Amino acid sequence: MCFGPSAIAVAQQRAPELNVVATTSEPNWNGIAVSNDKRIFADFPRWEKGNNPSLIELKDGKEVAFPSNEWNEWQPDKKTETAFVSLNSHYINRNDNHLWVTDAGEELGKDRVTGAPKLVEINLNSNKVVNVFLFGGQYAPSGGHLNDIRVLGDDVFITESGTGAILLLNRKTREIRRLLAKLTLTKADPKVQLVIDGFPLQGKDGKTPFINVDQIELSADGKMLFSMSPFGPHLYKVTVKDLLDRKLSDEELEKRIAIDRKVNPVGGIIMDGEDNLHLSEIEKSGIRCESPDGTTKWFLQDSRLVWQDAYSITPDGTFYLVVAQISNMPFMHKGRDLRKPPYYIFSFQAES
């Protein structure tokens, strides 16, 4: 790449500057969540043998296992209900400052661990686990993968990116529903080929590693839900009211889902309080901010953004972003491991 660490702005507004919050030389982190009082949490998927801890809080520059060592010391012979097996993402519910953790339940390239897929809800006031929601095979089937989540009141929306579906959890009744599993709009587009630094991403078999519906987001007013496959090319939208309507079949629901806009391949997305969409454009090592109508407000590039992934926005408007280097992992590069520490967490302040 010809560009350096400083941001390159190409749009109506000046692009923000990236600030280094933390780095790690451990196996790459994949998720970021920052609490209302700016406690920073990051997760490490089980992409390496014996990769513990899975969830950490950054304290005074140190990585501290959270919420306890017991939750972060899983081994193949241990119970899965009270330990993290392989985390994929985590998310702060701003209304109650609870941390939600997604455990996909499988090691990379290995079979699913029986009973492991779950969501874990942690009260950050007490630092205690208050709920564990288990996802059986009817909700996370063979080949399934619990991915990103959003929380709206008692309703929790989860993407299942392995086979392609959207899951709904009601945390009060604990009921789970699996939607849109047979529809193409929750599946990766096989025509899309991702190219990063001139290399078409391929697994050991030479095939494109397709990822089904992954990214998910809610509008600022909580009335609209957005979702997409990371490679695009479309961001879809549907009203939350329709998604929660039990009377609608998947086929009827499909008719109410619309394409919001065309997008480039991304590692993560997030919307701010004005419904500006921020996209981690992984082919361009950049972050794009688009207004609700799809107009680019600003765009920045930075050579350190190697598969920039999840975001978290704190109440004061500070954005936090994790860099995962997934495109440099063996399953994306025909078996070659091209990852180069350090792995970054950045923050930035965007203009309103």
mmCIF file of C-alpha atoms in Angstrom:
data_model
loop_
_atom_site.group_PDB
_atom_site.id
_atom_site.type_symbol
_atom_site.label_atom_id
_atom_site.label_comp_id
_atom_site.label_asym_id
_atom_site.label_seq_id
_atom_site.Cartn_x
_atom_site.Cartn_y
_atom_site.Cartn_z
ATOM 1 C CA MET A 1 0.000 0.000 0.000
ATOM 2 C CA CYS A 2 1.206 3.475 -0.796
ATOM 3 C CA PHE A 3 -0.450 5.247 2.096
ATOM 4 C CA GLY A 4 0.903 5.616 5.602
ATOM 5 C CA PRO A 5 -0.458 5.834 9.135
ATOM 6 C CA SER A 6 -1.948 9.305 8.712
ATOM 7 C CA ALA A 7 -5.545 9.532 7.520
ATOM 8 C CA ILE A 8 -6.314 10.496 3.939
ATOM 9 C CA ALA A 9 -9.560 12.461 3.695
ATOM 10 C CA VAL A 10 -11.601 12.310 0.491
ATOM 11 C CA ALA A 11 -15.084 13.708 0.991
ATOM 12 C CA GLN A 12 -17.085 16.710 2.105
ATOM 13 C CA GLN A 13 -15.926 16.536 5.724
ATOM 14 C CA ARG A 14 -12.506 16.145 7.227
ATOM 15 C CA ALA A 15 -11.785 12.552 8.241
ATOM 16 C CA PRO A 16 -11.045 11.965 11.930
ATOM 17 C CA GLU A 17 -7.640 10.979 13.261
ATOM 18 C CA LEU A 18 -6.999 7.527 14.706
ATOM 19 C CA ASN A 19 -5.660 7.332 18.267
ATOM 20 C CA VAL A 20 -3.938 4.176 19.496
ATOM 21 C CA VAL A 21 -5.769 2.930 22.598
ATOM 22 C CA ALA A 22 -4.059 -0.439 23.027
ATOM 23 C CA THR A 23 -2.008 -3.067 21.237
ATOM 24 C CA THR A 24 -1.438 -6.748 21.802
ATOM 25 C CA SER A 25 1.042 -9.278 20.476
ATOM 26 C CA GLU A 26 -1.152 -12.159 21.610
ATOM 27 C CA PRO A 27 -3.349 -14.042 19.127
ATOM 28 C CA ASN A 28 -5.453 -11.424 17.373
ATOM 29 C CA TRP A 29 -8.498 -10.003 19.093
ATOM 30 C CA ASN A 30 -11.708 -9.813 17.100
ATOM 31 C CA GLY A 31 -14.239 -7.795 19.109
ATOM 32 C CA ILE A 32 -14.449 -4.579 21.092
ATOM 33 C CA ALA A 33 -17.044 -3.216 23.512
ATOM 34 C CA VAL A 34 -16.703 -0.109 25.670
ATOM 35 C CA SER A 35 -19.077 0.453 28.575
ATOM 36 C CA ASN A 36 -20.965 3.619 29.448
ATOM 37 C CA ASP A 37 -18.179 4.482 31.908
ATOM 38 C CA LYS A 38 -15.475 3.648 29.310
ATOM 39 C CA ARG A 39 -14.337 0.275 30.542
ATOM 40 C CA ILE A 40 -12.774 -1.466 27.542
ATOM 41 C CA PHE A 41 -13.384 -5.148 26.751
ATOM 42 C CA ALA A 42 -11.879 -7.220 23.936
ATOM 43 C CA ASP A 43 -12.289 -10.859 22.938
ATOM 44 C CA PHE A 44 -9.955 -13.497 21.529
ATOM 45 C CA PRO A 45 -11.634 -16.196 19.407
ATOM 46 C CA ARG A 46 -10.195 -19.688 19.831
ATOM 47 C CA TRP A 47 -8.112 -19.494 16.672
ATOM 48 C CA GLU A 48 -5.034 -20.829 18.411
ATOM 49 C CA LYS A 49 -4.490 -24.014 20.391
ATOM 50 C CA GLY A 50 -5.116 -23.433 24.090
ATOM 51 C CA ASN A 51 -6.054 -19.813 23.517
ATOM 52 C CA ASN A 52 -7.016 -18.446 26.949
ATOM 53 C CA PRO A 53 -8.248 -16.025 28.159
ATOM 54 C CA SER A 54 -11.171 -15.466 25.793
ATOM 55 C CA LEU A 55 -12.532 -12.179 27.182
ATOM 56 C CA ILE A 56 -10.400 -9.498 28.764
ATOM 57 C CA GLU A 57 -10.813 -6.071 30.286
ATOM 58 C CA LEU A 58 -8.037 -3.583 29.660
ATOM 59 C CA LYS A 59 -6.919 -2.195 33.022
ATOM 60 C CA ASP A 60 -3.955 0.145 33.285
ATOM 61 C CA GLY A 61 -2.589 -1.267 30.043
ATOM 62 C CA LYS A 62 -2.933 -4.880 31.182
ATOM 63 C CA GLU A 63 -5.229 -7.614 29.853
ATOM 64 C CA VAL A 64 -7.262 -8.977 32.772
ATOM 65 C CA ALA A 65 -9.506 -12.032 32.326
ATOM 66 C CA PHE A 66 -13.188 -11.070 32.662
ATOM 67 C CA PRO A 67 -15.530 -11.684 34.442
ATOM 68 C CA SER A 68 -13.352 -14.279 36.184
ATOM 69 C CA ASN A 69 -10.552 -16.735 35.564
ATOM 70 C CA GLU A 70 -13.041 -19.618 35.743
ATOM 71 C CA TRP A 71 -14.998 -18.314 32.744
ATOM 72 C CA ASN A 72 -11.729 -18.068 30.785
ATOM 73 C CA GLU A 73 -10.072 -21.390 31.551
ATOM 74 C CA TRP A 74 -12.094 -23.767 29.392
ATOM 75 C CA GLN A 75 -10.429 -26.971 28.247
ATOM 76 C CA PRO A 76 -11.974 -29.786 26.147
ATOM 77 C CA ASP A 77 -12.821 -31.829 29.248
ATOM 78 C CA LYS A 78 -14.585 -28.950 31.061
ATOM 79 C CA LYS A 79 -18.232 -27.922 31.216
ATOM 80 C CA THR A 80 -19.301 -25.505 28.502
ATOM 81 C CA GLU A 81 -22.274 -23.847 30.228
ATOM 82 C CA THR A 82 -20.109 -21.837 32.606
ATOM 83 C CA ALA A 83 -17.022 -21.187 30.481
ATOM 84 C CA PHE A 84 -16.193 -19.433 27.217
ATOM 85 C CA VAL A 85 -15.306 -21.863 24.425
ATOM 86 C CA SER A 86 -14.750 -19.589 21.426
ATOM 87 C CA LEU A 87 -15.981 -16.012 21.476
ATOM 88 C CA ASN A 88 -16.948 -14.158 18.349
ATOM 89 C CA SER A 89 -18.289 -10.791 19.504
ATOM 90 C CA HIS A 90 -19.585 -8.828 22.443
ATOM 91 C CA TYR A 91 -21.863 -5.818 22.785
ATOM 92 C CA ILE A 92 -22.865 -3.211 25.372
ATOM 93 C CA ASN A 93 -26.580 -2.618 25.935
ATOM 94 C CA ARG A 94 -26.500 1.113 26.686
ATOM 95 C CA ASN A 95 -29.820 1.097 28.541
ATOM 96 C CA ASP A 96 -28.583 -1.009 31.463
ATOM 97 C CA ASN A 97 -24.788 -1.105 30.841
ATOM 98 C CA HIS A 98 -24.860 -4.900 30.515
ATOM 99 C CA LEU A 99 -22.237 -6.718 28.444
ATOM 100 C CA TRP A 100 -23.511 -9.410 26.064
ATOM 101 C CA VAL A 101 -21.011 -12.032 24.894
ATOM 102 C CA THR A 102 -21.467 -14.340 21.881
ATOM 103 C CA ASP A 103 -19.893 -17.782 22.241
ATOM 104 C CA ALA A 104 -19.934 -19.568 18.861
ATOM 105 C CA GLY A 105 -18.714 -22.714 20.578
ATOM 106 C CA GLU A 106 -16.188 -24.116 18.138
ATOM 107 C CA GLU A 107 -12.471 -23.955 17.578
ATOM 108 C CA LEU A 108 -11.383 -22.868 14.117
ATOM 109 C CA GLY A 109 -11.370 -25.855 11.787
ATOM 110 C CA LYS A 110 -12.793 -28.225 14.395
ATOM 111 C CA ASP A 111 -16.214 -29.640 15.180
ATOM 112 C CA ARG A 112 -18.723 -27.825 17.340
ATOM 113 C CA VAL A 113 -18.362 -28.460 21.067
ATOM 114 C CA THR A 114 -21.642 -29.967 22.256
ATOM 115 C CA GLY A 115 -23.692 -27.538 24.330
ATOM 116 C CA ALA A 116 -21.268 -24.650 23.813
ATOM 117 C CA PRO A 117 -23.140 -22.109 21.594
ATOM 118 C CA LYS A 118 -24.593 -19.465 23.917
ATOM 119 C CA LEU A 119 -25.088 -15.833 24.816
ATOM 120 C CA VAL A 120 -23.798 -14.657 28.172
ATOM 121 C CA GLU A 121 -25.219 -11.515 29.806
ATOM 122 C CA ILE A 122 -22.986 -9.775 32.364
ATOM 123 C CA ASN A 123 -24.039 -6.969 34.709
ATOM 124 C CA LEU A 124 -21.113 -4.534 34.672
ATOM 125 C CA ASN A 125 -22.220 -2.941 37.939
ATOM 126 C CA SER A 126 -21.638 -6.210 39.798
ATOM 127 C CA ASN A 127 -19.315 -7.890 37.257
ATOM 128 C CA LYS A 128 -21.495 -10.978 37.588
ATOM 129 C CA VAL A 129 -23.044 -13.223 34.946
ATOM 130 C CA VAL A 130 -26.813 -12.767 35.209
ATOM 131 C CA ASN A 131 -27.977 -14.909 32.285
ATOM 132 C CA VAL A 132 -26.700 -17.731 30.098
ATOM 133 C CA PHE A 133 -28.842 -18.485 27.040
ATOM 134 C CA LEU A 134 -28.008 -21.833 25.413
ATOM 135 C CA PHE A 135 -28.627 -22.386 21.692
ATOM 136 C CA GLY A 136 -29.390 -25.990 20.795
ATOM 137 C CA GLY A 137 -28.966 -27.595 17.406
ATOM 138 C CA GLN A 138 -32.341 -26.419 16.117
ATOM 139 C CA TYR A 139 -31.127 -22.807 16.432
ATOM 140 C CA ALA A 140 -27.394 -23.248 15.803
ATOM 141 C CA PRO A 141 -27.296 -26.345 13.559
ATOM 142 C CA SER A 142 -24.248 -28.205 12.284
ATOM 143 C CA GLY A 143 -22.160 -25.671 10.407
ATOM 144 C CA GLY A 144 -23.901 -22.796 12.191
ATOM 145 C CA HIS A 145 -21.985 -19.949 13.797
ATOM 146 C CA LEU A 146 -23.407 -17.395 16.250
ATOM 147 C CA ASN A 147 -22.001 -14.046 15.237
ATOM 148 C CA ASP A 148 -22.976 -10.413 15.911
ATOM 149 C CA ILE A 149 -25.766 -9.213 18.211
ATOM 150 C CA ARG A 150 -27.867 -6.175 18.984
ATOM 151 C CA VAL A 151 -30.172 -5.682 21.981
ATOM 152 C CA LEU A 152 -33.433 -3.727 22.046
ATOM 153 C CA GLY A 153 -35.340 -3.982 25.322
ATOM 154 C CA ASP A 154 -36.056 -7.674 25.886
ATOM 155 C CA ASP A 155 -35.379 -8.554 22.247
ATOM 156 C CA VAL A 156 -31.953 -9.744 21.150
ATOM 157 C CA PHE A 157 -31.072 -10.058 17.450
ATOM 158 C CA ILE A 158 -28.271 -12.444 16.448
ATOM 159 C CA THR A 159 -26.779 -13.259 13.063
ATOM 160 C CA GLU A 160 -25.963 -16.907 12.403
ATOM 161 C CA SER A 161 -23.278 -16.630 9.741
ATOM 162 C CA GLY A 162 -22.422 -20.312 9.313
ATOM 163 C CA THR A 163 -25.558 -21.474 7.510
ATOM 164 C CA GLY A 164 -27.193 -18.042 7.175
ATOM 165 C CA ALA A 165 -30.106 -17.012 9.404
ATOM 166 C CA ILE A 166 -31.242 -14.368 11.874
ATOM 167 C CA LEU A 167 -32.078 -15.505 15.406
ATOM 168 C CA LEU A 168 -34.397 -13.709 17.806
ATOM 169 C CA LEU A 169 -34.109 -14.189 21.555
ATOM 170 C CA ASN A 170 -36.547 -12.830 24.096
ATOM 171 C CA ARG A 171 -34.536 -12.566 27.277
ATOM 172 C CA LYS A 172 -37.638 -12.459 29.468
ATOM 173 C CA THR A 173 -39.326 -15.607 28.123
ATOM 174 C CA ARG A 174 -35.995 -17.137 26.926
ATOM 175 C CA GLU A 175 -37.716 -18.156 23.693
ATOM 176 C CA ILE A 176 -35.571 -18.332 20.540
ATOM 177 C CA ARG A 177 -36.834 -18.065 16.952
ATOM 178 C CA ARG A 178 -34.845 -18.820 13.793
ATOM 179 C CA LEU A 179 -35.781 -16.718 10.762
ATOM 180 C CA LEU A 180 -34.899 -16.365 7.064
ATOM 181 C CA ALA A 181 -32.758 -19.528 7.036
ATOM 182 C CA LYS A 182 -33.925 -20.615 3.574
ATOM 183 C CA LEU A 183 -33.664 -17.224 1.887
ATOM 184 C CA THR A 184 -30.812 -16.055 -0.341
ATOM 185 C CA LEU A 185 -30.649 -12.639 1.332
ATOM 186 C CA THR A 186 -29.057 -14.240 4.414
ATOM 187 C CA LYS A 187 -26.462 -16.039 2.258
ATOM 188 C CA ALA A 188 -23.140 -14.888 0.862
ATOM 189 C CA ASP A 189 -23.158 -13.913 -2.801
ATOM 190 C CA PRO A 190 -20.965 -16.533 -4.557
ATOM 191 C CA LYS A 191 -20.093 -14.041 -7.302
ATOM 192 C CA VAL A 192 -18.214 -11.743 -4.925
ATOM 193 C CA GLN A 193 -14.443 -12.325 -4.774
ATOM 194 C CA LEU A 194 -12.552 -10.405 -2.091
ATOM 195 C CA VAL A 195 -9.126 -9.041 -3.070
ATOM 196 C CA ILE A 196 -6.817 -7.484 -0.465
ATOM 197 C CA ASP A 197 -3.367 -6.159 -1.355
ATOM 198 C CA GLY A 198 -3.751 -7.771 -4.757
ATOM 199 C CA PHE A 199 -4.419 -11.260 -3.345
ATOM 200 C CA PRO A 200 -7.793 -12.945 -3.896
ATOM 201 C CA LEU A 201 -8.669 -14.429 -0.522
ATOM 202 C CA GLN A 202 -8.763 -18.232 -0.687
ATOM 203 C CA GLY A 203 -8.769 -21.182 1.676
ATOM 204 C CA LYS A 204 -6.373 -24.126 1.431
ATOM 205 C CA ASP A 205 -8.683 -25.597 -1.199
ATOM 206 C CA GLY A 206 -8.348 -22.509 -3.352
ATOM 207 C CA LYS A 207 -11.996 -21.559 -2.827
ATOM 208 C CA THR A 208 -13.334 -18.244 -1.574
ATOM 209 C CA PRO A 209 -14.162 -18.498 2.174
ATOM 210 C CA PHE A 210 -17.786 -17.377 1.997
ATOM 211 C CA ILE A 211 -19.365 -15.905 5.123
ATOM 212 C CA ASN A 212 -23.140 -15.641 5.344
ATOM 213 C CA VAL A 213 -25.136 -12.904 7.109
ATOM 214 C CA ASP A 214 -22.815 -11.445 9.736
ATOM 215 C CA GLN A 215 -23.031 -7.695 10.361
ATOM 216 C CA ILE A 216 -26.153 -6.407 12.084
ATOM 217 C CA GLU A 217 -27.253 -2.991 13.323
ATOM 218 C CA LEU A 218 -30.272 -1.073 14.591
ATOM 219 C CA SER A 219 -31.308 2.437 13.606
ATOM 220 C CA ALA A 220 -31.006 5.094 16.288
ATOM 221 C CA ASP A 221 -34.745 4.975 17.006
ATOM 222 C CA GLY A 222 -34.733 1.156 17.186
ATOM 223 C CA LYS A 223 -37.367 0.846 14.450
ATOM 224 C CA MET A 224 -35.192 -0.573 11.646
ATOM 225 C CA LEU A 225 -32.765 -3.507 11.582
ATOM 226 C CA PHE A 226 -29.928 -3.746 9.048
ATOM 227 C CA SER A 227 -27.908 -6.847 8.123
ATOM 228 C CA MET A 228 -25.463 -8.050 5.495
ATOM 229 C CA SER A 229 -22.853 -10.590 4.505
ATOM 230 C CA PRO A 230 -19.397 -9.066 5.078
ATOM 231 C CA PHE A 231 -18.458 -9.320 1.405
ATOM 232 C CA GLY A 232 -21.671 -7.555 0.342
ATOM 233 C CA PRO A 233 -22.719 -6.333 -2.103
ATOM 234 C CA HIS A 234 -25.915 -5.228 -0.339
ATOM 235 C CA LEU A 235 -26.974 -3.931 3.050
ATOM 236 C CA TYR A 236 -30.545 -5.069 3.759
ATOM 237 C CA LYS A 237 -33.137 -3.455 6.014
ATOM 238 C CA VAL A 238 -36.411 -4.509 7.596
ATOM 239 C CA THR A 239 -38.591 -2.919 10.244
ATOM 240 C CA VAL A 240 -38.220 -4.407 13.712
ATOM 241 C CA LYS A 241 -42.010 -4.525 13.881
ATOM 242 C CA ASP A 242 -42.134 -6.850 10.879
ATOM 243 C CA LEU A 243 -39.275 -8.979 12.145
ATOM 244 C CA LEU A 244 -41.052 -9.529 15.458
ATOM 245 C CA ASP A 245 -44.431 -10.226 13.839
ATOM 246 C CA ARG A 246 -45.167 -13.902 14.472
ATOM 247 C CA LYS A 247 -47.919 -13.887 11.882
ATOM 248 C CA LEU A 248 -45.455 -13.351 9.030
ATOM 249 C CA SER A 249 -43.939 -16.402 7.377
ATOM 250 C CA ASP A 250 -40.380 -16.179 6.079
ATOM 251 C CA GLU A 251 -41.748 -15.784 2.565
ATOM 252 C CA GLU A 252 -44.013 -12.930 3.657
ATOM 253 C CA LEU A 253 -41.204 -11.366 5.656
ATOM 254 C CA GLU A 254 -38.912 -11.540 2.632
ATOM 255 C CA LYS A 255 -41.300 -9.263 0.715
ATOM 256 C CA ARG A 256 -40.865 -6.621 3.423
ATOM 257 C CA ILE A 257 -37.080 -6.680 3.345
ATOM 258 C CA ALA A 258 -35.462 -4.046 1.139
ATOM 259 C CA ILE A 259 -31.972 -3.235 -0.094
ATOM 260 C CA ASP A 260 -30.842 -0.166 1.819
ATOM 261 C CA ARG A 261 -27.720 0.467 -0.254
ATOM 262 C CA LYS A 262 -24.849 -1.158 -2.096
ATOM 263 C CA VAL A 263 -21.696 -1.502 -0.005
ATOM 264 C CA ASN A 264 -18.079 -2.572 -0.347
ATOM 265 C CA PRO A 265 -16.737 -5.595 1.606
ATOM 266 C CA VAL A 266 -16.532 -4.795 5.319
ATOM 267 C CA GLY A 267 -15.238 -6.197 8.580
ATOM 268 C CA GLY A 268 -17.802 -4.349 10.712
ATOM 269 C CA ILE A 269 -20.486 -1.672 10.656
ATOM 270 C CA ILE A 270 -22.068 0.668 13.181
ATOM 271 C CA MET A 271 -24.587 3.521 13.124
ATOM 272 C CA ASP A 272 -24.323 6.609 15.278
ATOM 273 C CA GLY A 273 -27.147 8.561 16.899
ATOM 274 C CA GLU A 274 -27.926 10.357 13.621
ATOM 275 C CA ASP A 275 -28.035 7.108 11.602
ATOM 276 C CA ASN A 276 -24.722 7.817 9.884
ATOM 277 C CA LEU A 277 -23.314 4.438 8.827
ATOM 278 C CA HIS A 278 -19.645 3.685 9.497
ATOM 279 C CA LEU A 279 -18.172 0.863 7.432
ATOM 280 C CA SER A 280 -14.844 -0.907 7.901
ATOM 281 C CA GLU A 281 -13.879 -1.279 4.242
ATOM 282 C CA ILE A 282 -11.365 -4.126 4.354
ATOM 283 C CA GLU A 283 -10.228 -4.054 0.712
ATOM 284 C CA LYS A 284 -9.232 -0.397 1.102
ATOM 285 C CA SER A 285 -7.884 -0.430 4.683
ATOM 286 C CA GLY A 286 -10.347 2.346 5.326
ATOM 287 C CA ILE A 287 -13.328 3.625 7.255
ATOM 288 C CA ARG A 288 -16.191 5.209 5.353
ATOM 289 C CA CYS A 289 -18.892 7.330 6.952
ATOM 290 C CA GLU A 290 -22.135 7.559 4.992
ATOM 291 C CA SER A 291 -25.199 9.683 5.710
ATOM 292 C CA PRO A 292 -28.605 7.942 5.882
ATOM 293 C CA ASP A 293 -29.085 8.508 2.134
ATOM 294 C CA GLY A 294 -25.796 6.756 1.319
ATOM 295 C CA THR A 295 -23.744 9.866 0.579
ATOM 296 C CA THR A 296 -20.124 9.647 1.714
ATOM 297 C CA LYS A 297 -19.438 12.204 4.448
ATOM 298 C CA TRP A 298 -15.794 11.262 4.901
ATOM 299 C CA PHE A 299 -13.347 8.450 4.199
ATOM 300 C CA LEU A 300 -9.962 7.649 5.694
ATOM 301 C CA GLN A 301 -7.264 5.125 4.862
ATOM 302 C CA ASP A 302 -4.538 3.829 7.132
ATOM 303 C CA SER A 303 -2.075 1.003 6.501
ATOM 304 C CA ARG A 304 -2.586 -0.262 10.069
ATOM 305 C CA LEU A 305 -6.237 -1.053 9.304
ATOM 306 C CA VAL A 306 -5.820 -4.705 8.289
ATOM 307 C CA TRP A 307 -9.318 -6.203 8.472
ATOM 308 C CA GLN A 308 -10.623 -3.569 10.825
ATOM 309 C CA ASP A 309 -13.622 -5.152 12.476
ATOM 310 C CA ALA A 310 -16.076 -4.345 15.263
ATOM 311 C CA TYR A 311 -16.940 -0.882 16.607
ATOM 312 C CA SER A 312 -18.289 0.478 19.857
ATOM 313 C CA ILE A 313 -19.546 4.051 20.399
ATOM 314 C CA THR A 314 -19.641 5.453 23.928
ATOM 315 C CA PRO A 315 -22.306 7.952 25.076
ATOM 316 C CA ASP A 316 -19.921 10.887 24.560
ATOM 317 C CA GLY A 317 -19.553 9.981 20.871
ATOM 318 C CA THR A 318 -16.120 8.346 20.979
ATOM 319 C CA PHE A 319 -15.701 5.505 18.494
ATOM 320 C CA TYR A 320 -13.595 2.457 19.341
ATOM 321 C CA LEU A 321 -12.399 0.062 16.656
ATOM 322 C CA VAL A 322 -10.519 -3.241 16.758
ATOM 323 C CA VAL A 323 -8.104 -4.479 14.068
ATOM 324 C CA ALA A 324 -8.217 -8.263 13.639
ATOM 325 C CA GLN A 325 -5.991 -9.045 10.603
ATOM 326 C CA ILE A 326 -8.385 -11.843 9.596
ATOM 327 C CA SER A 327 -7.425 -11.448 5.933
ATOM 328 C CA ASN A 328 -3.875 -12.502 6.874
ATOM 329 C CA MET A 329 -4.939 -15.721 8.583
ATOM 330 C CA PRO A 330 -4.240 -19.158 7.047
ATOM 331 C CA PHE A 331 -7.874 -19.879 6.198
ATOM 332 C CA MET A 332 -7.897 -16.729 4.053
ATOM 333 C CA HIS A 333 -4.437 -17.123 2.455
ATOM 334 C CA LYS A 334 -4.278 -20.712 1.190
ATOM 335 C CA GLY A 335 -2.809 -21.958 4.456
ATOM 336 C CA ARG A 336 -0.199 -19.216 4.964
ATOM 337 C CA ASP A 337 -0.176 -17.196 8.175
ATOM 338 C CA LEU A 338 0.704 -13.588 7.293
ATOM 339 C CA ARG A 339 -0.379 -11.938 10.543
ATOM 340 C CA LYS A 340 2.063 -9.427 11.970
ATOM 341 C CA PRO A 341 1.643 -8.115 15.525
ATOM 342 C CA PRO A 342 0.850 -5.725 16.992
ATOM 343 C CA TYR A 343 -2.925 -5.843 16.757
ATOM 344 C CA TYR A 344 -4.533 -2.459 17.426
ATOM 345 C CA ILE A 345 -7.481 -0.915 19.179
ATOM 346 C CA PHE A 346 -8.078 2.605 17.903
ATOM 347 C CA SER A 347 -10.403 5.393 18.929
ATOM 348 C CA PHE A 348 -11.567 8.470 17.043
ATOM 349 C CA GLN A 349 -13.940 11.391 17.373
ATOM 350 C CA ALA A 350 -16.064 12.104 14.300
ATOM 351 C CA GLU A 351 -17.472 15.502 13.422
ATOM 352 C CA SER A 352 -21.239 15.813 13.822
#
